[in-house]
């Protein structure tokens, strides 16, 4: 008898019919953050901005959760 149990994950379909994985990051917040940083720093490319946000994450023990978006924006701006 196999003692390993199969685990199931909850996934859903949002009202517009798009499949939403349970493993999806909160991409809407990330997208808003990147957009705000692009507006604030038009001289930097999207990749440079994403790298700055990654640097903030690295300096915060590898996570962004727990930080306010405005705080991440200020810290990423300092990196840029």
C-alpha positions as a Markdown table, in Angstrom:
| # | Residue | x | y | z |
|---|---|---|---|---|
| 1 | Unk | 0.0 | 0.0 | 0.0 |
| 2 | Unk | 1.3 | 3.4 | -0.9 |
| 3 | Unk | 1.5 | 5.5 | 2.2 |
| 4 | Unk | 2.0 | 8.8 | 0.3 |
| 5 | Unk | -1.1 | 10.8 | 0.0 |
| 6 | Unk | -1.9 | 12.8 | -3.0 |
| 7 | Unk | -2.3 | 16.5 | -2.3 |
| 8 | Unk | -4.7 | 18.6 | -4.1 |
| 9 | Unk | -4.4 | 22.3 | -4.7 |
| 10 | Unk | -7.2 | 24.7 | -5.0 |
| 11 | Unk | -7.3 | 26.6 | -8.3 |
| 12 | Unk | -10.0 | 28.7 | -9.6 |
| 13 | Unk | -11.3 | 30.5 | -12.6 |
| 14 | Unk | -11.9 | 34.2 | -12.1 |
| 15 | Unk | -15.0 | 36.0 | -13.4 |
| 16 | Unk | -13.4 | 36.7 | -16.8 |
| 17 | Unk | -12.8 | 33.0 | -17.3 |
| 18 | Unk | -9.0 | 33.1 | -16.8 |
| 19 | Unk | -7.5 | 30.3 | -14.9 |
| 20 | Unk | -5.8 | 31.4 | -11.7 |
| 21 | Unk | -3.1 | 29.2 | -10.3 |
| 22 | Unk | -2.8 | 28.9 | -6.5 |
| 23 | Unk | 0.9 | 29.6 | -7.0 |
| 24 | Unk | 0.5 | 32.9 | -8.7 |
| 25 | Unk | 2.2 | 35.8 | -7.0 |
| 26 | Unk | 0.2 | 39.0 | -6.4 |
| 27 | Unk | 1.2 | 40.2 | -9.8 |
| 28 | Unk | -1.2 | 43.1 | -9.8 |
| 29 | Unk | 0.7 | 44.8 | -6.9 |
| 30 | Unk | 4.0 | 44.1 | -8.6 |
| 31 | Unk | 2.7 | 45.5 | -11.9 |
| 32 | Unk | 1.4 | 48.6 | -10.1 |
| 33 | Unk | 4.8 | 49.0 | -8.3 |
| 34 | Unk | 6.7 | 48.7 | -11.6 |
| 35 | Unk | 4.4 | 51.2 | -13.3 |
| 36 | Unk | 4.8 | 53.7 | -10.5 |
| 37 | Unk | 8.6 | 53.4 | -10.6 |
| 38 | Unk | 8.5 | 53.7 | -14.4 |
| 39 | Unk | 6.5 | 56.9 | -14.1 |
| 40 | Unk | 8.9 | 58.2 | -11.4 |
| 41 | Unk | 12.1 | 57.2 | -13.2 |
| 42 | Unk | 11.4 | 57.3 | -17.0 |
| 43 | Unk | 15.1 | 57.3 | -17.7 |
| 44 | Unk | 15.5 | 53.7 | -16.5 |
| 45 | Unk | 14.4 | 50.6 | -18.5 |
| 46 | Unk | 11.8 | 48.2 | -17.1 |
| 47 | Unk | 14.6 | 45.6 | -16.6 |
| 48 | Unk | 16.6 | 48.1 | -14.6 |
| 49 | Unk | 13.6 | 48.9 | -12.4 |
| 50 | Unk | 12.9 | 45.2 | -11.9 |
| 51 | Unk | 16.5 | 44.6 | -10.9 |
| 52 | Unk | 16.2 | 47.5 | -8.4 |
| 53 | Unk | 13.1 | 45.8 | -6.9 |
| 54 | Unk | 15.0 | 42.5 | -6.7 |
| 55 | Unk | 17.8 | 44.3 | -4.9 |
| 56 | Unk | 15.3 | 45.6 | -2.3 |
| 57 | Unk | 14.0 | 42.1 | -1.9 |
| 58 | Unk | 17.5 | 40.7 | -1.4 |
| 59 | Unk | 18.3 | 43.3 | 1.2 |
| 60 | Unk | 15.0 | 42.4 | 3.0 |
| 61 | Unk | 16.0 | 38.7 | 3.7 |
| 62 | Unk | 14.7 | 37.6 | 0.3 |
| 63 | Unk | 11.1 | 38.8 | 0.6 |
| 64 | Unk | 9.0 | 41.8 | -0.2 |
| 65 | Unk | 5.9 | 40.7 | 1.8 |
| 66 | Unk | 5.5 | 42.8 | 4.9 |
| 67 | Unk | 6.8 | 46.0 | 3.2 |
| 68 | Unk | 4.3 | 48.6 | 2.0 |
| 69 | Unk | 4.4 | 49.3 | -1.7 |
| 70 | Unk | 5.4 | 52.9 | -1.0 |
| 71 | Unk | 8.3 | 51.7 | 1.1 |
| 72 | Unk | 9.5 | 49.4 | -1.7 |
| 73 | Unk | 9.1 | 52.2 | -4.1 |
| 74 | Unk | 11.3 | 54.5 | -2.0 |
| 75 | Unk | 14.0 | 51.8 | -1.5 |
| 76 | Unk | 14.0 | 50.9 | -5.2 |
| 77 | Unk | 14.3 | 54.5 | -6.1 |
| 78 | Unk | 17.4 | 54.8 | -3.8 |
| 79 | Unk | 18.9 | 51.8 | -5.6 |
| 80 | Unk | 18.2 | 53.4 | -9.0 |
